[in-house]
Coordinates of C-alpha atoms in Angstrom, one line a residue:
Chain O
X1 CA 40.4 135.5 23.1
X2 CA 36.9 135.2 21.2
X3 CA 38.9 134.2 18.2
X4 CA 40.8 131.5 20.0
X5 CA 37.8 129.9 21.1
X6 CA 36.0 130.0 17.6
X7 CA 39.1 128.9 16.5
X8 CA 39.5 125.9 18.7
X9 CA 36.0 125.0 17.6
X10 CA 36.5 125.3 14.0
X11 CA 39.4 122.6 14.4
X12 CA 37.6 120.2 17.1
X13 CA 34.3 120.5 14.5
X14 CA 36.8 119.7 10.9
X15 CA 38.0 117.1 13.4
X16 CA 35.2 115.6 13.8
X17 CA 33.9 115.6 10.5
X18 CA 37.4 113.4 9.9
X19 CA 36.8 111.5 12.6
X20 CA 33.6 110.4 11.5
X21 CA 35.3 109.0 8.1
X22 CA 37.7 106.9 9.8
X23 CA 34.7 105.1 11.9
X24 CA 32.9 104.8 8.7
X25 CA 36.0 103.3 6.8
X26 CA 36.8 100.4 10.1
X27 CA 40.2 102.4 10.7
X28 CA 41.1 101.7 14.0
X29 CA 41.6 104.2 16.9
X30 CA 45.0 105.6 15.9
X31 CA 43.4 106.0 11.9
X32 CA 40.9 107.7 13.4
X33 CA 42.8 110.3 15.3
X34 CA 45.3 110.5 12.8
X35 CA 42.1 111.3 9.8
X36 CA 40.6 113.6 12.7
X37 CA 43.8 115.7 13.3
X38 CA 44.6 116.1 9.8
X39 CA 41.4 117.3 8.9
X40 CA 41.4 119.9 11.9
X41 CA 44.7 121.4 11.1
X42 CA 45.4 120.4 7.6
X43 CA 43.8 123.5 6.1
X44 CA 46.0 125.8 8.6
X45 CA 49.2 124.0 8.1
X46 CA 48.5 124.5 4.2
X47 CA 48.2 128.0 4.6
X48 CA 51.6 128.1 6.9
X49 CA 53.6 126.7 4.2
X50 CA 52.1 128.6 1.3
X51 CA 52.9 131.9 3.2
X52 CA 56.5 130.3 4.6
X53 CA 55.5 130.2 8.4
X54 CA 57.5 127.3 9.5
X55 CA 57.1 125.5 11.4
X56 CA 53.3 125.9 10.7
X57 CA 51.5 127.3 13.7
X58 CA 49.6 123.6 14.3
X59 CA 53.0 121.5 14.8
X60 CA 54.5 124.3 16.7
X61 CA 51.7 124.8 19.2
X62 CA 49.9 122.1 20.5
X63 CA 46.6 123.5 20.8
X64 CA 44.9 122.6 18.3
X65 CA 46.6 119.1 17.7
X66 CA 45.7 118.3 21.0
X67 CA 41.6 119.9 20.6
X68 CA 41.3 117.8 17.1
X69 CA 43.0 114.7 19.3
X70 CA 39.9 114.9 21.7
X71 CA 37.2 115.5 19.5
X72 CA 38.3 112.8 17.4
X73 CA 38.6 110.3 20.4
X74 CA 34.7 111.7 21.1
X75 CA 33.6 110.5 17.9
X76 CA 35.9 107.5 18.4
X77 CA 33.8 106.8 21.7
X78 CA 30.0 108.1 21.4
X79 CA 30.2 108.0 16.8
X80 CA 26.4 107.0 16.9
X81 CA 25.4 110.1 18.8
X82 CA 27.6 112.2 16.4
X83 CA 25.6 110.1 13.4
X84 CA 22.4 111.6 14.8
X85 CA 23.6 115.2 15.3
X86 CA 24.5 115.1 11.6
X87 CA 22.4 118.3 10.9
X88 CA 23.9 120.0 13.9
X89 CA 27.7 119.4 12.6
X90 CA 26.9 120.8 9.3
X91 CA 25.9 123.8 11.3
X92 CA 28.9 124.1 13.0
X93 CA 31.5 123.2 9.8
X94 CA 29.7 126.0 8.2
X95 CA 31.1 128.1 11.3
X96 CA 34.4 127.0 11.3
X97 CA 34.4 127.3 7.0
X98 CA 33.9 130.9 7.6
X99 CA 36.0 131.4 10.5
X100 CA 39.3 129.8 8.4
X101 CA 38.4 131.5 5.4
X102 CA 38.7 135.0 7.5
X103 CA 40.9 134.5 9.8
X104 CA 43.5 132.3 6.8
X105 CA 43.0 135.5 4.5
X106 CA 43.9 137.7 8.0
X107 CA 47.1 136.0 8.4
X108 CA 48.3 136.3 4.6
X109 CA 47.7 140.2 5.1
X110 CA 49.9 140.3 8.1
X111 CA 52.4 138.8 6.0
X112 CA 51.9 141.3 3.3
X113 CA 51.1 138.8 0.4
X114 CA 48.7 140.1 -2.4
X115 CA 45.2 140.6 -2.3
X116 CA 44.7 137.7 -4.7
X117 CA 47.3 135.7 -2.5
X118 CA 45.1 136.8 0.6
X119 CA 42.2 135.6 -0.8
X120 CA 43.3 132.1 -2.5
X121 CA 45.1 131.4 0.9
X122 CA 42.1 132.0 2.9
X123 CA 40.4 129.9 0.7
X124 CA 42.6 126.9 0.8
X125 CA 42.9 127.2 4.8
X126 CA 38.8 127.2 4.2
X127 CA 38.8 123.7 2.6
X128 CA 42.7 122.5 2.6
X129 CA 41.9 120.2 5.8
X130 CA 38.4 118.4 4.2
X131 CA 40.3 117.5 1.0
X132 CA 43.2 116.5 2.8
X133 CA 40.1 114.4 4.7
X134 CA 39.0 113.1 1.6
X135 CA 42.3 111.9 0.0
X136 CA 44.2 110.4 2.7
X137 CA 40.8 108.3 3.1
X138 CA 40.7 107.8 -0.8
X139 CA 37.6 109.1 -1.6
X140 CA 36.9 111.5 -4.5
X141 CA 36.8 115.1 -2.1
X142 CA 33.4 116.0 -1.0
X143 CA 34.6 119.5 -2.7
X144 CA 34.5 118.6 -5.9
X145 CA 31.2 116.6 -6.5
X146 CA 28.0 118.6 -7.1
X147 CA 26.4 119.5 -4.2
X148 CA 25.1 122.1 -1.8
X149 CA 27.9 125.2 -2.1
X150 CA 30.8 125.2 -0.1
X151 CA 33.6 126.6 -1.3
X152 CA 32.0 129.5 -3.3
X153 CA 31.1 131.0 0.3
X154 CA 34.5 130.6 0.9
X155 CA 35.8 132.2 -1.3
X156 CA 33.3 135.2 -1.2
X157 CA 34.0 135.6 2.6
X158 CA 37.9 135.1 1.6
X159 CA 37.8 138.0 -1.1
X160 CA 36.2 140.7 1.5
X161 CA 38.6 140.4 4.2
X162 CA 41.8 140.5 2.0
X163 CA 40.4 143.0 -0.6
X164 CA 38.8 145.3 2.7
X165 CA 42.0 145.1 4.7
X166 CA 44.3 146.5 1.5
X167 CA 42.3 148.6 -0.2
X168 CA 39.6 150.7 2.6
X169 CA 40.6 152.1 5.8
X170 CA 38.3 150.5 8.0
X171 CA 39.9 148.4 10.3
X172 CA 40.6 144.6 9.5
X173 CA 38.9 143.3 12.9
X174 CA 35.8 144.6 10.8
X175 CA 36.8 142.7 7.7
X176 CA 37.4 139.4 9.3
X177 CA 34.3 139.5 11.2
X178 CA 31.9 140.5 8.1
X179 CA 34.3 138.3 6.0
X180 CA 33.3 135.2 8.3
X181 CA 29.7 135.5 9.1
X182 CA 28.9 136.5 5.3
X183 CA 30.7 133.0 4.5
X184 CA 29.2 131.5 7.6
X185 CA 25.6 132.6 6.1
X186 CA 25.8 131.7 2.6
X187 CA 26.9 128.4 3.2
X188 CA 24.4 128.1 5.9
X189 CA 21.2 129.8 3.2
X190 CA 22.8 127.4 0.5
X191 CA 22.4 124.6 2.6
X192 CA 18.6 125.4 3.4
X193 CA 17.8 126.3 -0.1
X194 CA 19.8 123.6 -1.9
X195 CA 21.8 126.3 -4.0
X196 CA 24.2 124.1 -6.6
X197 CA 26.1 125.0 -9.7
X198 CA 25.8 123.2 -13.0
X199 CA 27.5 120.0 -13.7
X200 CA 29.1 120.2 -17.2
X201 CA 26.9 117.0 -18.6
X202 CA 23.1 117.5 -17.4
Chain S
X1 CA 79.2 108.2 9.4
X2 CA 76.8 105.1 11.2
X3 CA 74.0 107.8 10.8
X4 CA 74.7 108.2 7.7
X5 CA 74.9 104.4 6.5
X6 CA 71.7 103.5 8.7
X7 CA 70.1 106.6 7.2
X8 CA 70.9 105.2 3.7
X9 CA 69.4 101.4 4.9
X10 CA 66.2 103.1 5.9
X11 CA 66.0 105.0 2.4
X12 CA 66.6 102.1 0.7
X13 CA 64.0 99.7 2.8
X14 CA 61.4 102.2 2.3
X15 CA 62.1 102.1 -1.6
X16 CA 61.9 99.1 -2.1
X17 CA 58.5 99.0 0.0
X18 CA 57.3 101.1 -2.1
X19 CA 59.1 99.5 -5.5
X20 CA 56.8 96.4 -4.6
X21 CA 53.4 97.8 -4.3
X22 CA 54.4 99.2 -7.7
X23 CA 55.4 96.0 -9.1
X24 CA 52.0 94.3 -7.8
X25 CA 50.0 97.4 -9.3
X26 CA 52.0 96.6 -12.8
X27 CA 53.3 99.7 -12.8
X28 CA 56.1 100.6 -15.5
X29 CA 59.6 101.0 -14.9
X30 CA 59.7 104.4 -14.4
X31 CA 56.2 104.4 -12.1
X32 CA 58.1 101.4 -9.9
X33 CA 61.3 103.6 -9.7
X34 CA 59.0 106.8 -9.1
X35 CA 56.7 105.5 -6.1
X36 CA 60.2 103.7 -4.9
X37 CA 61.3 106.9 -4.6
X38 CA 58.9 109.2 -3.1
X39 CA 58.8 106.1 -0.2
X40 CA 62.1 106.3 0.2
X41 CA 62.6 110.5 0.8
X42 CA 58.6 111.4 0.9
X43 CA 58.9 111.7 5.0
X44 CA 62.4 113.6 5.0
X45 CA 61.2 116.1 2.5
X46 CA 58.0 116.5 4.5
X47 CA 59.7 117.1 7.2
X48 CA 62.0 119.8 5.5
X49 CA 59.2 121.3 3.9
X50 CA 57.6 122.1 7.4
X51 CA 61.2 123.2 8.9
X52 CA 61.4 125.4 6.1
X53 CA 64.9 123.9 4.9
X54 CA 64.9 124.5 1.3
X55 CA 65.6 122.9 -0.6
X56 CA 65.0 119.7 1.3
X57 CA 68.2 117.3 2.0
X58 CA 66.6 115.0 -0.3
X59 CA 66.4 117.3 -3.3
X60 CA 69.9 119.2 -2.6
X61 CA 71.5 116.1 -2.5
X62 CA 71.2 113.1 -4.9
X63 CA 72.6 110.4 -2.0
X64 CA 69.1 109.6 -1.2
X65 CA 67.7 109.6 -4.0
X66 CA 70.3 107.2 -5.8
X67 CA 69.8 104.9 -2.8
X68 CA 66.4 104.8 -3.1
X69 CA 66.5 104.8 -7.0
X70 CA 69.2 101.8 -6.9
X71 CA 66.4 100.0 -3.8
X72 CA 63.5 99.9 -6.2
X73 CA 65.6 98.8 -9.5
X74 CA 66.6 96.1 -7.3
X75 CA 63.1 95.3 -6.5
X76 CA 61.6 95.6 -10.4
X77 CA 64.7 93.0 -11.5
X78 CA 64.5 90.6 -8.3
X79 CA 60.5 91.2 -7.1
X80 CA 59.5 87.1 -6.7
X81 CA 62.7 87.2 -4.5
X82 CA 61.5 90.3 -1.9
X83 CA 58.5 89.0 -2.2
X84 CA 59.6 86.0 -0.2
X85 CA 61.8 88.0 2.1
X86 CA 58.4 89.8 3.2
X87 CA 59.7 88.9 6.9
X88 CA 63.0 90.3 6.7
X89 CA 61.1 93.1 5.1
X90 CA 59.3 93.8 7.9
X91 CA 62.4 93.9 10.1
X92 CA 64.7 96.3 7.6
X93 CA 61.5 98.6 7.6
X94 CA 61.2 98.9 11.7
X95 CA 64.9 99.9 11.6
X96 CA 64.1 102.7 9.1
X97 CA 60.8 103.6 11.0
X98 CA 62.8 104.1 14.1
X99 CA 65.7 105.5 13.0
X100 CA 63.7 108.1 10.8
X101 CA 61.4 108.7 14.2
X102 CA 64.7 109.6 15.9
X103 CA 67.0 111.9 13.3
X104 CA 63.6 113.5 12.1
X105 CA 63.1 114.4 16.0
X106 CA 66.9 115.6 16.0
X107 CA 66.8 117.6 13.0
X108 CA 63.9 119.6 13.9
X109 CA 65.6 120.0 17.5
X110 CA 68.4 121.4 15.8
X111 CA 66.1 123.9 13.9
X112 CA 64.9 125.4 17.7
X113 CA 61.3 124.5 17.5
X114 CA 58.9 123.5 20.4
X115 CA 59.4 119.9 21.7
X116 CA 55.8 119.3 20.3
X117 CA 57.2 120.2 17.2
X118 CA 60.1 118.3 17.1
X119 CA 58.1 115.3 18.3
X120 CA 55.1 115.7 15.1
X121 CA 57.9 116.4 12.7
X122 CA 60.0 113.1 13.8
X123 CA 56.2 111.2 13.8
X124 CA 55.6 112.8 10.2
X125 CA 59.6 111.9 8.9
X126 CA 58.5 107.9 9.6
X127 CA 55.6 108.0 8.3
X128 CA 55.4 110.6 5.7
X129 CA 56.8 108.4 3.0
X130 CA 54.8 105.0 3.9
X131 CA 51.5 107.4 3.3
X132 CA 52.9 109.6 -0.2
X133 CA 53.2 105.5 -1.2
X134 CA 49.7 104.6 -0.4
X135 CA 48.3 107.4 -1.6
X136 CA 49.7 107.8 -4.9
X137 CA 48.9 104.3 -5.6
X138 CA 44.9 105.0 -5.1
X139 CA 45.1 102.8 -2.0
X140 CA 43.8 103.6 1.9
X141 CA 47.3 104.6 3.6
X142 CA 47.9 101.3 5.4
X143 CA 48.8 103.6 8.5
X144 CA 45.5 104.0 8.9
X145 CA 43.7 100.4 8.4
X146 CA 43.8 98.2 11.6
X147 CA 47.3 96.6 11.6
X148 CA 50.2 95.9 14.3
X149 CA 51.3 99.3 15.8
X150 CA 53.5 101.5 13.8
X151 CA 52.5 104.9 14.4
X152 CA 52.6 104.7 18.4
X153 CA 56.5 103.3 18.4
X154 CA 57.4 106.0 15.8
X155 CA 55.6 108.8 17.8
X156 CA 57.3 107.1 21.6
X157 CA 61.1 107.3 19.9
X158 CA 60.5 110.6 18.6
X159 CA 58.6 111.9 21.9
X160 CA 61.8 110.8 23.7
X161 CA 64.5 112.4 21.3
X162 CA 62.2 115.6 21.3
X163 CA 62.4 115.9 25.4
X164 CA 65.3 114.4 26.1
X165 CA 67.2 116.8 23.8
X166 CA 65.3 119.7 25.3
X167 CA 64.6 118.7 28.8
X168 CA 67.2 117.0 30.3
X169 CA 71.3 117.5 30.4
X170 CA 72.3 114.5 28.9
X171 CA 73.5 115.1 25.0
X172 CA 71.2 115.0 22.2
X173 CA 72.9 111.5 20.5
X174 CA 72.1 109.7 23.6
X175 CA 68.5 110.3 22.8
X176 CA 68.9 109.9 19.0
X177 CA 70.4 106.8 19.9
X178 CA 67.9 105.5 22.7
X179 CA 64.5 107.0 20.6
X180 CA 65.4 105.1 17.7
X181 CA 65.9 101.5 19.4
X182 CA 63.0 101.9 21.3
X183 CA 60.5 102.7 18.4
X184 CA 62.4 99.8 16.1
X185 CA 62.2 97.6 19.8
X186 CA 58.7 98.6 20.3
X187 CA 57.2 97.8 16.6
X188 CA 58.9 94.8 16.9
X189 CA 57.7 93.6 19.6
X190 CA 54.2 94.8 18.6
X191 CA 54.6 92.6 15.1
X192 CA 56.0 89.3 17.3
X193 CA 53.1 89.8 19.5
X194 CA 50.0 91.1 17.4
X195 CA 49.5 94.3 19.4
X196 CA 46.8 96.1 17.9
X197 CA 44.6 98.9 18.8
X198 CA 40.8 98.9 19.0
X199 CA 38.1 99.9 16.3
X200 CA 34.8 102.2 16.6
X201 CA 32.0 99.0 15.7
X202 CA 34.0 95.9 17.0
Chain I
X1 CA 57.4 138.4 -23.2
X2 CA 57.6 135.3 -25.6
X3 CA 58.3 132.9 -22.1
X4 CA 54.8 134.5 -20.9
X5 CA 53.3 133.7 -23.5
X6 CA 54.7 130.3 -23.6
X7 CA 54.1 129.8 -19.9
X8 CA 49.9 130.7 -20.1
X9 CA 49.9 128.1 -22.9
X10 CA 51.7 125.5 -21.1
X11 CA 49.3 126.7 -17.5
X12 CA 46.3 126.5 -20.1
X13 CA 46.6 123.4 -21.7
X14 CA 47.0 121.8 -18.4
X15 CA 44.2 123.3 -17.1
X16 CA 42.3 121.4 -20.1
X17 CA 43.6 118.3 -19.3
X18 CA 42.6 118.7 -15.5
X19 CA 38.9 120.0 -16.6
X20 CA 38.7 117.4 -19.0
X21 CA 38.9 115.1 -16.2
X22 CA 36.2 116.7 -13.9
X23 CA 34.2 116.5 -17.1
X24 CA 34.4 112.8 -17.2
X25 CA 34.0 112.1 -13.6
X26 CA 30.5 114.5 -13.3
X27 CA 32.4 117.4 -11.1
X28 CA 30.0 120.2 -10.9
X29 CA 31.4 123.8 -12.6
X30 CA 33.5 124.1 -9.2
X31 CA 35.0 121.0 -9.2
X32 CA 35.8 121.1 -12.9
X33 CA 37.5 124.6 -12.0
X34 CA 39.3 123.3 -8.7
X35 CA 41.0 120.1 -10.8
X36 CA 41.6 122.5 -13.9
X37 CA 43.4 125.0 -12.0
X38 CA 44.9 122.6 -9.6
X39 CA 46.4 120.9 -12.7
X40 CA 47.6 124.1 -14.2
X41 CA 49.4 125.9 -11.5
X42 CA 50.2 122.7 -9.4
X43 CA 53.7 121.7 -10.5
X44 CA 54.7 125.7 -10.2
X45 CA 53.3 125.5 -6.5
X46 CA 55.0 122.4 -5.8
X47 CA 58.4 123.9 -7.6
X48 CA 58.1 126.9 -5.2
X49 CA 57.3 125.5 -2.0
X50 CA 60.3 123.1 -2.7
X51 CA 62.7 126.0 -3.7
X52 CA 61.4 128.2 -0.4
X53 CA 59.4 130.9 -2.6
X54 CA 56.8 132.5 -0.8
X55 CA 54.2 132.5 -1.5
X56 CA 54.5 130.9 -4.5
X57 CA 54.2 132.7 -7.9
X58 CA 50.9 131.4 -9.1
X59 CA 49.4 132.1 -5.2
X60 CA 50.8 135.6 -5.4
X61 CA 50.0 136.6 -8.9
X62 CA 46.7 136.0 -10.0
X63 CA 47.6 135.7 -14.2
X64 CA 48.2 131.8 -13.9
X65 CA 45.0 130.5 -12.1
X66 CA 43.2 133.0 -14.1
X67 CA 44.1 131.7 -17.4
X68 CA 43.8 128.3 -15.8
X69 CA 40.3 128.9 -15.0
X70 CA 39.3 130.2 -18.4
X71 CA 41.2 127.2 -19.9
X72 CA 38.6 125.1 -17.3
X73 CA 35.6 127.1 -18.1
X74 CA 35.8 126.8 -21.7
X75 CA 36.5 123.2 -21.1
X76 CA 33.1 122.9 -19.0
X77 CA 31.1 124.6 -22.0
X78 CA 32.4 123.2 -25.3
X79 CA 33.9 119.6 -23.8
X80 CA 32.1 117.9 -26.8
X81 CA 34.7 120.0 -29.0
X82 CA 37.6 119.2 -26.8
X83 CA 37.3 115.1 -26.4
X84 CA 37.5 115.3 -30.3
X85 CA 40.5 117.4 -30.0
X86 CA 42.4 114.4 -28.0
X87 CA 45.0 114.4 -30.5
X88 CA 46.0 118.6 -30.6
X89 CA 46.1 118.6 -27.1
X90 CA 48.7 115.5 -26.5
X91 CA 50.7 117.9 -29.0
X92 CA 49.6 121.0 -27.0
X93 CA 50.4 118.9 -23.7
X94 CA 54.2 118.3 -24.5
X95 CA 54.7 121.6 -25.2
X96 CA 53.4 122.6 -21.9
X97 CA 55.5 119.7 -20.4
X98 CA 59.0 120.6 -22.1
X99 CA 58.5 123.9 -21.3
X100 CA 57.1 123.5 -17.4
X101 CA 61.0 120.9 -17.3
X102 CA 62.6 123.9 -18.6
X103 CA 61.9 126.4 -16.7
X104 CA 61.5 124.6 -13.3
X105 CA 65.1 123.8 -13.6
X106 CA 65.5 127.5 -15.1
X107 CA 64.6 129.2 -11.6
X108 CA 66.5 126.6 -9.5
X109 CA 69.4 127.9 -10.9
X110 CA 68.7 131.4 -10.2
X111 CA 67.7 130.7 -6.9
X112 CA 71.4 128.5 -6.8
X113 CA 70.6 125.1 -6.0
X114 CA 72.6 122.0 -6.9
X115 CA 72.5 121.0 -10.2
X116 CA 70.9 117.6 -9.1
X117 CA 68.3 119.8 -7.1
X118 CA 67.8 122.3 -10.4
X119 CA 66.5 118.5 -12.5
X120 CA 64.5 117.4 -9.7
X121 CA 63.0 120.7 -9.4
X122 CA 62.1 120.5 -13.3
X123 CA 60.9 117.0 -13.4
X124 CA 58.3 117.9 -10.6
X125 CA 57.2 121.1 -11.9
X126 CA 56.6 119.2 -15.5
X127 CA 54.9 116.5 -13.6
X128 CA 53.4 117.8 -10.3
X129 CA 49.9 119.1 -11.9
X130 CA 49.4 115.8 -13.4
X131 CA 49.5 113.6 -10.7
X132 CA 47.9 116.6 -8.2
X133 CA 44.6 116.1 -10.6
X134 CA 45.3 112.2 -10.7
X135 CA 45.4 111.7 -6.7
X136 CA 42.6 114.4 -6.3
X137 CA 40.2 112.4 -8.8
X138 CA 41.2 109.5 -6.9
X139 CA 43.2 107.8 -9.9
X140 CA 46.2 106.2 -10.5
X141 CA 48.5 108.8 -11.8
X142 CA 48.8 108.5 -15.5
X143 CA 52.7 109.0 -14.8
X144 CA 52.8 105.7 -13.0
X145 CA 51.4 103.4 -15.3
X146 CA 52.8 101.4 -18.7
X147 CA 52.3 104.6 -21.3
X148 CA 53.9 106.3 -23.8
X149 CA 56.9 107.8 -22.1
X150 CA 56.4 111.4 -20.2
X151 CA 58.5 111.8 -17.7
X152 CA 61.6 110.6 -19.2
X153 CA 61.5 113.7 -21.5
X154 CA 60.6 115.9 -19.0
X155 CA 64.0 114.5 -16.7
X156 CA 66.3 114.5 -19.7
X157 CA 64.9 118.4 -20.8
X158 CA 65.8 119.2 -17.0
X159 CA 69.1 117.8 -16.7
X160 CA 70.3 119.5 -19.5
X161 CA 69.3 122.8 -18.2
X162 CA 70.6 122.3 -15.1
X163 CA 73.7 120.8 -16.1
X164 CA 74.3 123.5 -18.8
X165 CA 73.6 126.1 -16.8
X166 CA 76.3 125.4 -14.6
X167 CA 79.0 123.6 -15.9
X168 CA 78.7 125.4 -19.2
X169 CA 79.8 128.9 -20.0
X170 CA 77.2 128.8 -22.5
X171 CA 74.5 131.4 -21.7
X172 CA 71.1 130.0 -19.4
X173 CA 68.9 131.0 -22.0
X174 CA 70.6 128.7 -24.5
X175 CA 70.0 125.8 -22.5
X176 CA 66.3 126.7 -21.6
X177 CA 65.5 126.8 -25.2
X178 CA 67.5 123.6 -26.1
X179 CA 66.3 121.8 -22.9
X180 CA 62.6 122.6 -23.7
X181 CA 62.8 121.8 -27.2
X182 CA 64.3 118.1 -26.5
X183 CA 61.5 117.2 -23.7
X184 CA 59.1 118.1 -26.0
X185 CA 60.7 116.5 -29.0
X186 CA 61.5 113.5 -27.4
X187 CA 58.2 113.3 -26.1
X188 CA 56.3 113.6 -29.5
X189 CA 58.4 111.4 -31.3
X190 CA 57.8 108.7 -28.3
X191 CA 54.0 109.1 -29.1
X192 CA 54.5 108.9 -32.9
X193 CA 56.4 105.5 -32.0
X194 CA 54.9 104.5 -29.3
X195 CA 58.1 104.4 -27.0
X196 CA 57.6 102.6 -23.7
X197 CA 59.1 101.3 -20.4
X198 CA 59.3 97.3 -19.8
X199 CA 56.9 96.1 -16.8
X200 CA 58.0 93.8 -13.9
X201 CA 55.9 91.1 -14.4
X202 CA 55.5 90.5 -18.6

């Protein structure tokens, strides 16, 4: 239940972030929904087809379709508002970053992939939907420039759910929930402290 | 055997849609043919690939691919010619839409998925390949920029074939049939009339 | 053992090429690793998800995207080295191609696909982690514009593995070899000769 919620506001917040690209790029209100709903579920729906869940959870269900549809037609509606609360979204992506790194990683242990698979799947359910964002908009992904980490937490959060679950016997419910606050928390220290890796030419 | 002849008109009108934005971005022969191809079968393999029928019709089979292939040849040998039959363009492509809305719809009915399912699925089969186009050619998916409505007629026919299949007694071609002349009915009547749908900053 | 080898090589060099390009457009060391081992494993992913193998080999089995992201890292430290390597690498690069062509088609046939599907399968496992690290640097896929041909190579290399490997009695690993050979032949010599496509508009 706690999960569904956190998961319903990881989607509505990746939405958004979408969302926010379409009003920036003029796309009118059906490019904007379509950018927002992408970017909500397109990390999950990634994850579904890597693992062979078809359909993916997101076009079966309507849930979160339907909770990236309204938050998108928020920030179709109030954008300036959402322009100003800038440092407040970051706060919450960083939430739902975590949360799909755990609970993406989760899911490919219930299927019984490998550790590794675990981990890159939660990874990619992590950060699928923002490059997804990025390309459909054609943009050079946010992911890939230099800047404050994002997918190293990720990954890190990714790694100690699937590689707790297989290999100790505390439960995984422990594992997702460390797995997504320690992502949660680096991205969020990263953010404050302006952690960045090297670029190759400096 | 109609389905099959219509679904070979909307392969090839998609092609050759996606032929000509190769043509005008000087691609080769081969990049012409390439892009005319993913056009033509991008939305029918998307929409196998999230069914999880695999291969996808379109890779099993060469007929589409042939069409298609044959479509763009057409386009790279006779471009000045398409170029002026932009208009009847248009029309051949709001067949295609609709008819792709509708058998993407039924096919995924078929499967035994939710009717939201089958309704995203018959959305993504119209528009799947239109966006694999835009995006492989570096250019913002057209879907998305302000434009007469094509989305909203592809996602009414397959809304219709999705519940009328599953709702209601009356057999599934019926709704094939009525889904895919009101999406073609509705863009049209959206292009004759200049619907449109509004931005964020008007 | 000798295909392992071959296939690291092949994962490696275009893990180089994807790096190289992260170099050139000021990725940080993450975003020179995501491109490199997007690049390198892409076209197997693609391959997999296509065929209904899940989760796909380089997903479930860490060896590929390891190798890809030493190929990437060594790419970010000594690029210097490798722009003046340009010339090895094209060489380095059609061996990687012929063999990716060969062995895509190679496990279509064992999973028992149509011969059409088994050289489609091919072509986009030879060409899918070029235009993955193409569309994610928000470029033009190389594949698409007037150069030196690549894909043609790759398609003939395919068909004749698939084609032999079922219409021959001819043992598969026969083909494999030959088909891989000839895409990367016919590949080299079109570089030495500077082999090209006609445009539409000359």
């Amino acid at each position: 239940m706690l999960l569904d919620i956190l998961n319903f506001a990881g989607v509505a917040v990746f939405a958004a972030s979408g969302a926010m690209v379409g009003v920036r790029k003029d796309f009118d209100m059906w490019g904007i929904v379509t950018v927002g709903v992408l970017t909500g579920v397109g990390g999950g729906v990634l994850r579904d087809v890597l693992l062979g869940i078809n359909p993916p959870t997101s076009v079966e269900d309507y849930g979160n379709a339907l909770t990236a549809t309204i938050a998108s037609l928020l920030v179709f509606a109030f954008h300036p508002a959402f322009t100003k609360l800038r440092k407040s979204i970051l706060v919450l992506d960083a939430f739902g970053m975590g949360l799909f790194a755990a609970t993406g990683a989760s899911i490919a242990v219930d299927v019984g992939v490998s550790s590794f698979a675990a981990t890159a799947v939660g990874l990619m359910t992590a950060i699928g939907g923002g490059v997804l964002r990025d390309v459909i908009s054609n943009e050079i992904p946010l992911l890939l420039q230099p800047a404050d980490l994002y997918a190293i937490p990720a990954l890190i959060g990714a790694t100690v759910v699937a590689v707790g679950s297989y290999h100790t016997p505390v439960p995984q419910w422990v594992w997702l929930t460390v797995g997504s606050i320690l992502a949660t928390g680096l991205r969020l220290l990263g953010l404050k402290f302006g952690w960045r890796l090297p670029t190759a030419r400096n």
